[in-house]
Short mmCIF file of C-alpha atoms and ligand atoms in Angstrom, two decimals:
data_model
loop_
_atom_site.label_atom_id
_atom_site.label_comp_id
_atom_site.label_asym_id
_atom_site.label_seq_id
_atom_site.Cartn_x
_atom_site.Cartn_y
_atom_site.Cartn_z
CA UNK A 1489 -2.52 -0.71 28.44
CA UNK A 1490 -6.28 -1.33 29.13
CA UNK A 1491 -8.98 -2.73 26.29
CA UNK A 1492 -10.03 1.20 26.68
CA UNK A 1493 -6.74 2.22 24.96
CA UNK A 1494 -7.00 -0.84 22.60
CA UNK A 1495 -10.34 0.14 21.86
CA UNK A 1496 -9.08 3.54 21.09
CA UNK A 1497 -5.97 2.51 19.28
CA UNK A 1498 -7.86 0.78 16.96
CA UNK A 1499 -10.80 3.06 16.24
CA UNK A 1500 -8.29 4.72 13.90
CA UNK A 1501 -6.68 2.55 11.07
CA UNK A 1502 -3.30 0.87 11.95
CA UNK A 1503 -0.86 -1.45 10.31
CA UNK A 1504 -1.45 -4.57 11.52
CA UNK A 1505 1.21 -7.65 11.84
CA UNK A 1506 -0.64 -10.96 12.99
CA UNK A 1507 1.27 -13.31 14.55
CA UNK A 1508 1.31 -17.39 15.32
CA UNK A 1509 3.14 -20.44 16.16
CA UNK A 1510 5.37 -22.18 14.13
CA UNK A 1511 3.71 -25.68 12.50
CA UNK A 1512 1.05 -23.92 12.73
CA UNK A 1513 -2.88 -25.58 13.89
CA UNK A 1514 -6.33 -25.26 12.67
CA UNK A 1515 -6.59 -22.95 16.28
CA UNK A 1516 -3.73 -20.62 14.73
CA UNK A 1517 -5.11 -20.50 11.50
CA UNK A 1518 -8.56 -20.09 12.70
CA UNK A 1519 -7.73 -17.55 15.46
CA UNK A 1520 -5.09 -15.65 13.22
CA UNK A 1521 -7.57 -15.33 10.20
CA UNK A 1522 -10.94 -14.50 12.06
CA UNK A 1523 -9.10 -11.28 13.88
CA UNK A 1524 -7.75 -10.55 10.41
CA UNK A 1525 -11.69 -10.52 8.63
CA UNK A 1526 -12.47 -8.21 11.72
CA UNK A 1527 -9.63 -5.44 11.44
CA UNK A 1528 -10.11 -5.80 7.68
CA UNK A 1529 -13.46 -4.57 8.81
CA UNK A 1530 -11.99 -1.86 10.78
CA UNK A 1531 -10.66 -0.50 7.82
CA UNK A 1532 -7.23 -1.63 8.89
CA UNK A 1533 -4.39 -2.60 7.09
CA UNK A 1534 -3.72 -5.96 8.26
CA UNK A 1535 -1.44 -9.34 7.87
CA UNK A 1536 -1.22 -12.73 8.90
CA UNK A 1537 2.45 -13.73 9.30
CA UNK A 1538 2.90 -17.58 9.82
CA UNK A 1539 6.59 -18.70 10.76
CA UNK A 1540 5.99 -22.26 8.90
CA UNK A 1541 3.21 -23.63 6.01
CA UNK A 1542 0.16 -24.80 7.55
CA UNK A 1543 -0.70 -27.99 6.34
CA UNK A 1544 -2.86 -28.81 3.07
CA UNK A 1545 -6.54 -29.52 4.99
CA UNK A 1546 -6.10 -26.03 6.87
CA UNK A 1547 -6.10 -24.31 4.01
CA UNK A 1548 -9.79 -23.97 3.47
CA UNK A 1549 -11.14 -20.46 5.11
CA UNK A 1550 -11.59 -17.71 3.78
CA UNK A 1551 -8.22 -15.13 2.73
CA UNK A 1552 -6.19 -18.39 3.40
CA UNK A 1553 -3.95 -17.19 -0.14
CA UNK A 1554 -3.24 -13.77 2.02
CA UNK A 1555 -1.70 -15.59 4.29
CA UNK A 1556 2.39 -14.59 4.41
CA UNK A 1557 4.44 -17.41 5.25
CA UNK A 1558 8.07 -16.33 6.96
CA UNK A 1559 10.03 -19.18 6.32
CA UNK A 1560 9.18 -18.48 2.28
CA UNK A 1561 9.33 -14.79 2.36
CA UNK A 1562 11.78 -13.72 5.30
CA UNK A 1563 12.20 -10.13 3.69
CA UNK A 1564 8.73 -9.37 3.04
CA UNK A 1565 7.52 -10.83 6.32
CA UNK A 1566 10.58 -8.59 8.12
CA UNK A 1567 9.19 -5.39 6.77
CA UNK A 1568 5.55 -6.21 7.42
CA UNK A 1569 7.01 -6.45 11.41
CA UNK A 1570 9.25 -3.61 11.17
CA UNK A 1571 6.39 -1.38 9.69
CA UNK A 1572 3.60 -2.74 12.29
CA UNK A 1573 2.33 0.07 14.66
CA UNK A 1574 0.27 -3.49 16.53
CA UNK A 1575 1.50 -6.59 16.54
CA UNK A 1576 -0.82 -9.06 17.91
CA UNK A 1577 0.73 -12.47 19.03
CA UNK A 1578 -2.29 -15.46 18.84
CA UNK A 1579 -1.84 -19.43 20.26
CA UNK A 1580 1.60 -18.83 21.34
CA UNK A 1581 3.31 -16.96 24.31
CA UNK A 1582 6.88 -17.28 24.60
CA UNK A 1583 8.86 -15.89 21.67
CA UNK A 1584 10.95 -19.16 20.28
CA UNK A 1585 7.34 -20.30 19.09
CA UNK A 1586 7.23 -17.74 16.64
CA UNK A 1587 10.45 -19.44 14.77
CA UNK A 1588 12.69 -17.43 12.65
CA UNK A 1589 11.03 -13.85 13.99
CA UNK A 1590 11.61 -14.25 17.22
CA UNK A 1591 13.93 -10.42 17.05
CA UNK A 1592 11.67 -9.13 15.01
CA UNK A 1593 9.19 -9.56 17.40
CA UNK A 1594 10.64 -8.73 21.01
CA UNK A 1595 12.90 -5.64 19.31
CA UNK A 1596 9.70 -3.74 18.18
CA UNK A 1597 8.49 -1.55 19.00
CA UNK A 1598 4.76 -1.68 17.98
CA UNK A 1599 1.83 -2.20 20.46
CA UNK A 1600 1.78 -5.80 21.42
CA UNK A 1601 -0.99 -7.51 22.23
CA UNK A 1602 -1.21 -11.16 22.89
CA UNK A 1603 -4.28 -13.50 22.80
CA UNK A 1604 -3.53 -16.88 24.32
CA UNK A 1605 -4.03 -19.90 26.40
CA UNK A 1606 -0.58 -21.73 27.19
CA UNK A 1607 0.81 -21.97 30.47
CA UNK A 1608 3.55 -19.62 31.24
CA UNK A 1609 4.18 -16.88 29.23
CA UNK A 1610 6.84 -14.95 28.81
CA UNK A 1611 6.86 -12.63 25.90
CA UNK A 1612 6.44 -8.71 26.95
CA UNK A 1613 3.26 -7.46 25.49
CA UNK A 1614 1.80 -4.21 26.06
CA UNK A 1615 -2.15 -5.80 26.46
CA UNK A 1616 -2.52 -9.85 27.33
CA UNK A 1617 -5.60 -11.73 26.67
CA UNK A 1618 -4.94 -15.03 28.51
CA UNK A 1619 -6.68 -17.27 30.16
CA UNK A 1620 -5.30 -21.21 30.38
CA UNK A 1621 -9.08 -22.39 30.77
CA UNK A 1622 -10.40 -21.23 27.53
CA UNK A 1623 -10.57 -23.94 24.75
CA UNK A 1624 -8.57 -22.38 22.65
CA UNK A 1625 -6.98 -18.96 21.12
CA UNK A 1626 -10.19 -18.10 18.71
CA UNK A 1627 -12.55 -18.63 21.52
CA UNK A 1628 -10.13 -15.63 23.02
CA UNK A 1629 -10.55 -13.90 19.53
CA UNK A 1630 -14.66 -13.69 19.79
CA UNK A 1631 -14.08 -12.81 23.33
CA UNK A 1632 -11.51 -9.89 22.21
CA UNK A 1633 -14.24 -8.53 19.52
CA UNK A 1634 -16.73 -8.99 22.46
CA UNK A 1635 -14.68 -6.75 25.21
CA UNK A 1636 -14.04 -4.35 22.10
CA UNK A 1637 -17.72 -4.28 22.04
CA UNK A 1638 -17.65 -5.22 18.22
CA UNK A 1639 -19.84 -8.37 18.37
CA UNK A 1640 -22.20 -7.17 15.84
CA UNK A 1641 -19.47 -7.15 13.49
CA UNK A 1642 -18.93 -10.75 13.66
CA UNK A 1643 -19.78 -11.81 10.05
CA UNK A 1644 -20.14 -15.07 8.57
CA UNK A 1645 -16.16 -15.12 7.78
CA UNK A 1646 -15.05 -14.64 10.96
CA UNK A 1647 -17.40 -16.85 12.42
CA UNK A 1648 -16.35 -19.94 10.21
CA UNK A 1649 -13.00 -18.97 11.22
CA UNK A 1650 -13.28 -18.92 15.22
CA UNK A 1651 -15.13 -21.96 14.60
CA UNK A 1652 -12.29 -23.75 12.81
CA UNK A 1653 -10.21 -22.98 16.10
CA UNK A 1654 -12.62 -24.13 18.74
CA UNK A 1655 -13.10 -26.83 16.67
CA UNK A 1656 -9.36 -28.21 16.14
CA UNK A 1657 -8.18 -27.34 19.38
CA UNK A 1658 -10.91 -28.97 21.51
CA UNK A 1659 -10.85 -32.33 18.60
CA UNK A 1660 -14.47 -31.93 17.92
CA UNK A 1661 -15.26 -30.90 21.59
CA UNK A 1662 -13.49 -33.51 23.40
CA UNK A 1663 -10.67 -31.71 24.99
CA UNK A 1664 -10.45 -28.25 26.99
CA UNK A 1665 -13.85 -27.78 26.62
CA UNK A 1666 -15.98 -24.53 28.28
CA UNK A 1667 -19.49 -23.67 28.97
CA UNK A 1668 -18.54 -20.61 27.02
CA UNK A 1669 -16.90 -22.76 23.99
CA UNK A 1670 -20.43 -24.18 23.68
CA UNK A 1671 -22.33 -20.85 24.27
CA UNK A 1672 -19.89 -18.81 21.43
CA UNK A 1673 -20.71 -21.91 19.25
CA UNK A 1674 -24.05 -21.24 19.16
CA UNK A 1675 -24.05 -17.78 18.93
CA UNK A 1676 -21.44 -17.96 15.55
CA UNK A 1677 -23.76 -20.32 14.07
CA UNK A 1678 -26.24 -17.80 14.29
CA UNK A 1679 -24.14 -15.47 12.69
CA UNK A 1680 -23.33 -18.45 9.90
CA UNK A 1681 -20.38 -21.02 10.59
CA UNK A 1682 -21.18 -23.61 8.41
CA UNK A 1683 -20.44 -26.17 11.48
CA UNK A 1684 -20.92 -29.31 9.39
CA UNK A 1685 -18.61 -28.58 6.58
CA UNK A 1686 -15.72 -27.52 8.35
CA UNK A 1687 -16.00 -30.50 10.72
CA UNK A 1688 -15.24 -32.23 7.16
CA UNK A 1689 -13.09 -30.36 6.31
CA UNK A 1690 -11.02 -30.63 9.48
CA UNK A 1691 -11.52 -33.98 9.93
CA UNK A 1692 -12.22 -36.16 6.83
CA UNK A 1693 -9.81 -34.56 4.68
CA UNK A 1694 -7.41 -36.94 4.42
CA UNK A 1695 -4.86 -37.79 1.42
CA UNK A 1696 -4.90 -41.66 0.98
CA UNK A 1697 -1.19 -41.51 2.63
CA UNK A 1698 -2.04 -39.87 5.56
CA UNK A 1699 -4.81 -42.51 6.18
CA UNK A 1700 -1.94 -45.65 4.85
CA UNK A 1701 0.49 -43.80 7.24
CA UNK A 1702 -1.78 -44.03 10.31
CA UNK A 1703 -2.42 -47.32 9.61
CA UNK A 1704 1.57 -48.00 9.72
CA UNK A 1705 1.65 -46.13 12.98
CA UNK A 1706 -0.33 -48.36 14.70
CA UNK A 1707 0.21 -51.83 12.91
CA UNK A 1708 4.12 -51.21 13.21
CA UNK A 1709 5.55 -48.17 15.47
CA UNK A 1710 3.05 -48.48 18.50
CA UNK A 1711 4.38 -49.81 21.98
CA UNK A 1712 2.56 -50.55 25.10
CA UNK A 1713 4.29 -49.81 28.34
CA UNK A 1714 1.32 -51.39 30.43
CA UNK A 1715 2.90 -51.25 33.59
CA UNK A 1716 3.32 -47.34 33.23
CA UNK A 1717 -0.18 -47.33 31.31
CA UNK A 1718 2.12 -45.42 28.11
CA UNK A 1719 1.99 -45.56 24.50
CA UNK A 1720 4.84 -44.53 22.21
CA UNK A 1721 4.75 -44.50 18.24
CA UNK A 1722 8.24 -43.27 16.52
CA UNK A 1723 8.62 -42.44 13.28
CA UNK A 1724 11.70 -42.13 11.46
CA UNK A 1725 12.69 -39.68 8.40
CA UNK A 1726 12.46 -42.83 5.99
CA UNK A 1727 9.48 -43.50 7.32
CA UNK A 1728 8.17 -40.70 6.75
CA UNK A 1729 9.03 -40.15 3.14
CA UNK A 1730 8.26 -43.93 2.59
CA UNK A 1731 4.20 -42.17 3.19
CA UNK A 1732 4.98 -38.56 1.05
CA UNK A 1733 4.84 -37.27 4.46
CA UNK A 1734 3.00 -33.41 4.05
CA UNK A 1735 2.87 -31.24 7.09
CA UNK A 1736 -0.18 -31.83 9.02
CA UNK A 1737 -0.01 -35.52 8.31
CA UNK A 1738 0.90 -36.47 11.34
CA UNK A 1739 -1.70 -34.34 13.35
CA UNK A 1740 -3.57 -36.04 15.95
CA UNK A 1741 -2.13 -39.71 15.79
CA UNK A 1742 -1.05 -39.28 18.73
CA UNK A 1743 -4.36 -39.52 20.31
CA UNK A 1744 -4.99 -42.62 18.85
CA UNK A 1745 -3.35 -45.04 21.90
CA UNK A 1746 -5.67 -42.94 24.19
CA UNK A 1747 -8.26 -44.60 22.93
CA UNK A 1748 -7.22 -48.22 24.63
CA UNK A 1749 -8.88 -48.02 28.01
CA UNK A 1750 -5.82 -48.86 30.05
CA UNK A 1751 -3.73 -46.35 28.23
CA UNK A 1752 -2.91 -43.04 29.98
CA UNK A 1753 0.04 -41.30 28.55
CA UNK A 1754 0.62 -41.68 24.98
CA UNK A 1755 4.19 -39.73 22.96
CA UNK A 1756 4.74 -40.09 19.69
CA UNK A 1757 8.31 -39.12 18.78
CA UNK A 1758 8.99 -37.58 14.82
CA UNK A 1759 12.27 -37.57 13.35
CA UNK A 1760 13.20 -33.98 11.00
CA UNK A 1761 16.51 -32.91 9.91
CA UNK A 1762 16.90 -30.70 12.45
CA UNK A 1763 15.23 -32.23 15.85
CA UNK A 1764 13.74 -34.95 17.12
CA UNK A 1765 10.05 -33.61 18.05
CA UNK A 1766 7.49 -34.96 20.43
CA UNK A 1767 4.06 -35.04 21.17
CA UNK A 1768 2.58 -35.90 24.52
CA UNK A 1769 -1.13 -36.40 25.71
CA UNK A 1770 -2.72 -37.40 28.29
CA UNK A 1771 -6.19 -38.64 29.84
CA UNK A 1772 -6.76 -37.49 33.58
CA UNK A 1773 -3.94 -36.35 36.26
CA UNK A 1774 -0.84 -36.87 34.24
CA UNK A 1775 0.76 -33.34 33.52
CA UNK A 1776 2.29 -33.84 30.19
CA UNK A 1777 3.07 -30.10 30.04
CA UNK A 1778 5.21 -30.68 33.33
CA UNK A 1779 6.85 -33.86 31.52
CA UNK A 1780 7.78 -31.75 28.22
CA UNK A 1781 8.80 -28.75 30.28
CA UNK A 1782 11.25 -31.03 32.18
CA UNK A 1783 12.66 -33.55 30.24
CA UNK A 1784 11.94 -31.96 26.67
CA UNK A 1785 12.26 -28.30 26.35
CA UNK A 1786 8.86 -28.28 25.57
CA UNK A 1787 5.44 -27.38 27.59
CA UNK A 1788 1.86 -27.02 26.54
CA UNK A 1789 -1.44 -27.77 28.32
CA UNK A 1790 -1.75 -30.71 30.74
CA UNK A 1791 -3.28 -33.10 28.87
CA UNK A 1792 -1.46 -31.92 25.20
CA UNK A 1793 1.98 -30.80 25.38
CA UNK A 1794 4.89 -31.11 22.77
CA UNK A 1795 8.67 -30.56 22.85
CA UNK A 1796 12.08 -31.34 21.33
CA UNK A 1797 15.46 -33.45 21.36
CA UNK A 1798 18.33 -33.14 19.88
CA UNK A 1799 19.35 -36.84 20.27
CA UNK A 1800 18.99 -39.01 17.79
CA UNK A 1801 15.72 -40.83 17.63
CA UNK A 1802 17.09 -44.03 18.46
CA UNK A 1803 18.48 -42.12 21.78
CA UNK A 1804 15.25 -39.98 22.54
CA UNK A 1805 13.27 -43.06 22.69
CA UNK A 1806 15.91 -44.59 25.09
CA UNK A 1807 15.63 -41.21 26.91
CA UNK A 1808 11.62 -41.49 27.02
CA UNK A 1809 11.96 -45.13 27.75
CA UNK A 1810 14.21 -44.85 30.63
CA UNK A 1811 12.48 -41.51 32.37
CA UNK A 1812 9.25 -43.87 33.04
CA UNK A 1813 10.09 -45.48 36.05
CA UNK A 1814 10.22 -42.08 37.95
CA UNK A 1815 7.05 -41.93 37.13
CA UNK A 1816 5.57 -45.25 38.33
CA UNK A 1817 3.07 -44.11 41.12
CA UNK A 1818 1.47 -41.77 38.79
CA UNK A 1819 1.03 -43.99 35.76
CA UNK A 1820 0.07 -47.04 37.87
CA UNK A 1821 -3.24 -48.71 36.03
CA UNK A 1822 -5.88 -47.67 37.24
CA UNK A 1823 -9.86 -48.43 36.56
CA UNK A 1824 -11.66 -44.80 35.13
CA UNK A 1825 -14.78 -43.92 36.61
CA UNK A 1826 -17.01 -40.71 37.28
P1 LIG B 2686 1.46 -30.80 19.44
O1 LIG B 2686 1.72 -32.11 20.09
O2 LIG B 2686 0.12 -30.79 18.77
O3 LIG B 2686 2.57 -30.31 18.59
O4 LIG B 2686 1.36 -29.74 20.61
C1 LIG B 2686 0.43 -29.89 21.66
C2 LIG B 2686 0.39 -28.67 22.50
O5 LIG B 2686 1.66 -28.42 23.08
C3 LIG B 2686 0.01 -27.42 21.76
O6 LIG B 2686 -0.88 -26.70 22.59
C4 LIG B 2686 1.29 -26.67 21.58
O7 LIG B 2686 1.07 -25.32 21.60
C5 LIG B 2686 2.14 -27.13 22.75
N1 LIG B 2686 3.53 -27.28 22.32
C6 LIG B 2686 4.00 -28.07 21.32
N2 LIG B 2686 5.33 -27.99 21.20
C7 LIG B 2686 5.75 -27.13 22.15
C8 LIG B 2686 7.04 -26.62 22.53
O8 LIG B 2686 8.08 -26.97 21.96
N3 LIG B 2686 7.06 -25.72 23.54
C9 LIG B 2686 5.92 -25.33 24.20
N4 LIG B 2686 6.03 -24.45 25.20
N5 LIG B 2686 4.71 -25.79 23.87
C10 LIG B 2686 4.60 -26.67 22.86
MN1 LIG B 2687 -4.53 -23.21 20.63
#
């Protein structure tokens, strides 16, 4: 389908299914919700279907409580997908992302329309917004509304919202960043987003744990490779729990090692009950995406990626620890400059 038969589609009102990624970020929270205020203004019936909570500090925009979580309501969330006539698919491209739905969403047969920026997709839409460059899935939102040619409509609401995703996924425009990221910023401050306050509130809305369990991170589970310019932090279940660990809490440690000059590839490895999962980034020419994809069932961008094992952690860290040698040429220190 072209936007002309999206446009058309949606000129008339339609049940709506929203989709993200599991765990999901303040980019699939803020993407999700800020195409939900705009079909709501359609005069659509609409519904944002998470597969997993969000964590605590993402739980400040607005219609956050209409949010329908799967893993908490797999019936209700079932019949939302089995009654959708569109089903739009946001931050995530391949269909294990959207745990636990993952039939739901490749047997239906609703209009699917997927709004994204991750390498290699693979999930059978019938309309794809995606482009790897932008900074992040509600950038793709405004630019939806904008090829719909529904700007106007962009309210205060959904502007706070597609600035909660620009903001989280480019880490308070550091990473993926865009002439355009900049140029929508200013235009949805025009229209409103309070800019300041959700910088707070995605940033400096810790829980006293969180900040203690950081800490720990780095005072106790932080190893320097310096010969392959790599960090790794590890955390185990007990550790976890020793810090009331609350999804989210974990979020962006792993950019922490980045921050030593010498440091190019930093993983932090987190123990669950099911998986071992990872988190890789990267400053400069290290593909971390290409790492994840390889050696961890995983993928991403090229300088954030994540993945899985289902080793123990003990044994995924051997497994990390042992894969860097291949890799010796490219994480050879180096000295930065522009
Ligand atoms: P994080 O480390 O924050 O969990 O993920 C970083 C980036 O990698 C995000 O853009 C996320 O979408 C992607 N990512 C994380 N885990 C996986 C995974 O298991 N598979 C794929 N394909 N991408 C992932
Ligand atoms: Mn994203």
């Amino acid at each position: 389908m072209d936007i002309e038969s999206i446009a058309n589609l949606l000129s008339s009102p339609q049940k709506i299914a929203i989709v993200t990624h599991t765990a999901p970020d303040g980019d699939a929270i803020g993407a999700s919700l800020g195409l939900y205020h705009f079909l709501l203004g359609l005069r659509h019936s609409a519904k944002v279907i998470v597969p997993t909570a969000h964590a605590h500090y993402l739980q400040f925009l607005p219609h956050n409580e209409e949010i329908l979580i799967f893993e908490s309501e797999p019936d209700e969330g079932a019949r939302l997908l089995k009654d959708a006539g569109v089903i739009f698919a946001l931050d995530f491209n391949t269909a294990s992302r959207a745990k636990g739905m993952e039939n739901l969403l490749t047997q239906s047969n609703a209009v699917k329309i997927m709004i994204d920026h991750h390498l290699l997709p693979d999930l059978k839409v019938d309309f794809a917004l995606w482009d790897i460059k932008a900074s992040s899935a509600a950038e793709l939102v405004f630019r939806f509304i904008e090829m719909l040619g529904q700007k106007k409509r962009i309210n205060h609401h959904i502007a706070n919202c597609i600035y909660a995703g620009i903001c989280s996924d480019t880490g308070r425009f550091k990473y993926n960043l865009s002439a355009n990221a900049y140029r929508i910023t200013a235009f949805l401050m025009e229209k409103g987003a309070d800019v300041a306050k959700i910088n707070d509130a995605l940033f400096d809305n810790f829980s006293e744990d969180r900040l203690r369990l950081l800490g720990y991170c780095i005072t106790e589970k932080l190893r320097i490779f310096p010969e392959y310019s790599t960090a790794v932090i590890w955390l185990s279940k007990e550790d976890l729990t020793r810090f009331n660990y609350k999804a989210g809490d974990m979020e962006g440690v792993v950019n922490y090692p980045l921050s030593i000059t010498e440091i190019k590839f930093s993983v932090m490895l987190k123990e669950t009950s099911e998986e071992v999962r990872l988190s890789f980034r990267s400053k400069g020419d290290f593909a971390v995406n290409e790492f994840a994809a390889k050696h961890f069932n995983g993928g991403g961008h090229k300088n954030a990626a994540g993945g899985s094992s289902g080793l123990s952690l003990t044994n995924t860290l051997k497994q990390l620890t042992e894969l860097l040698p291949a890799y010796e040429t490219e994480l050879a220190p180096t000295i930065f400059a522009v």
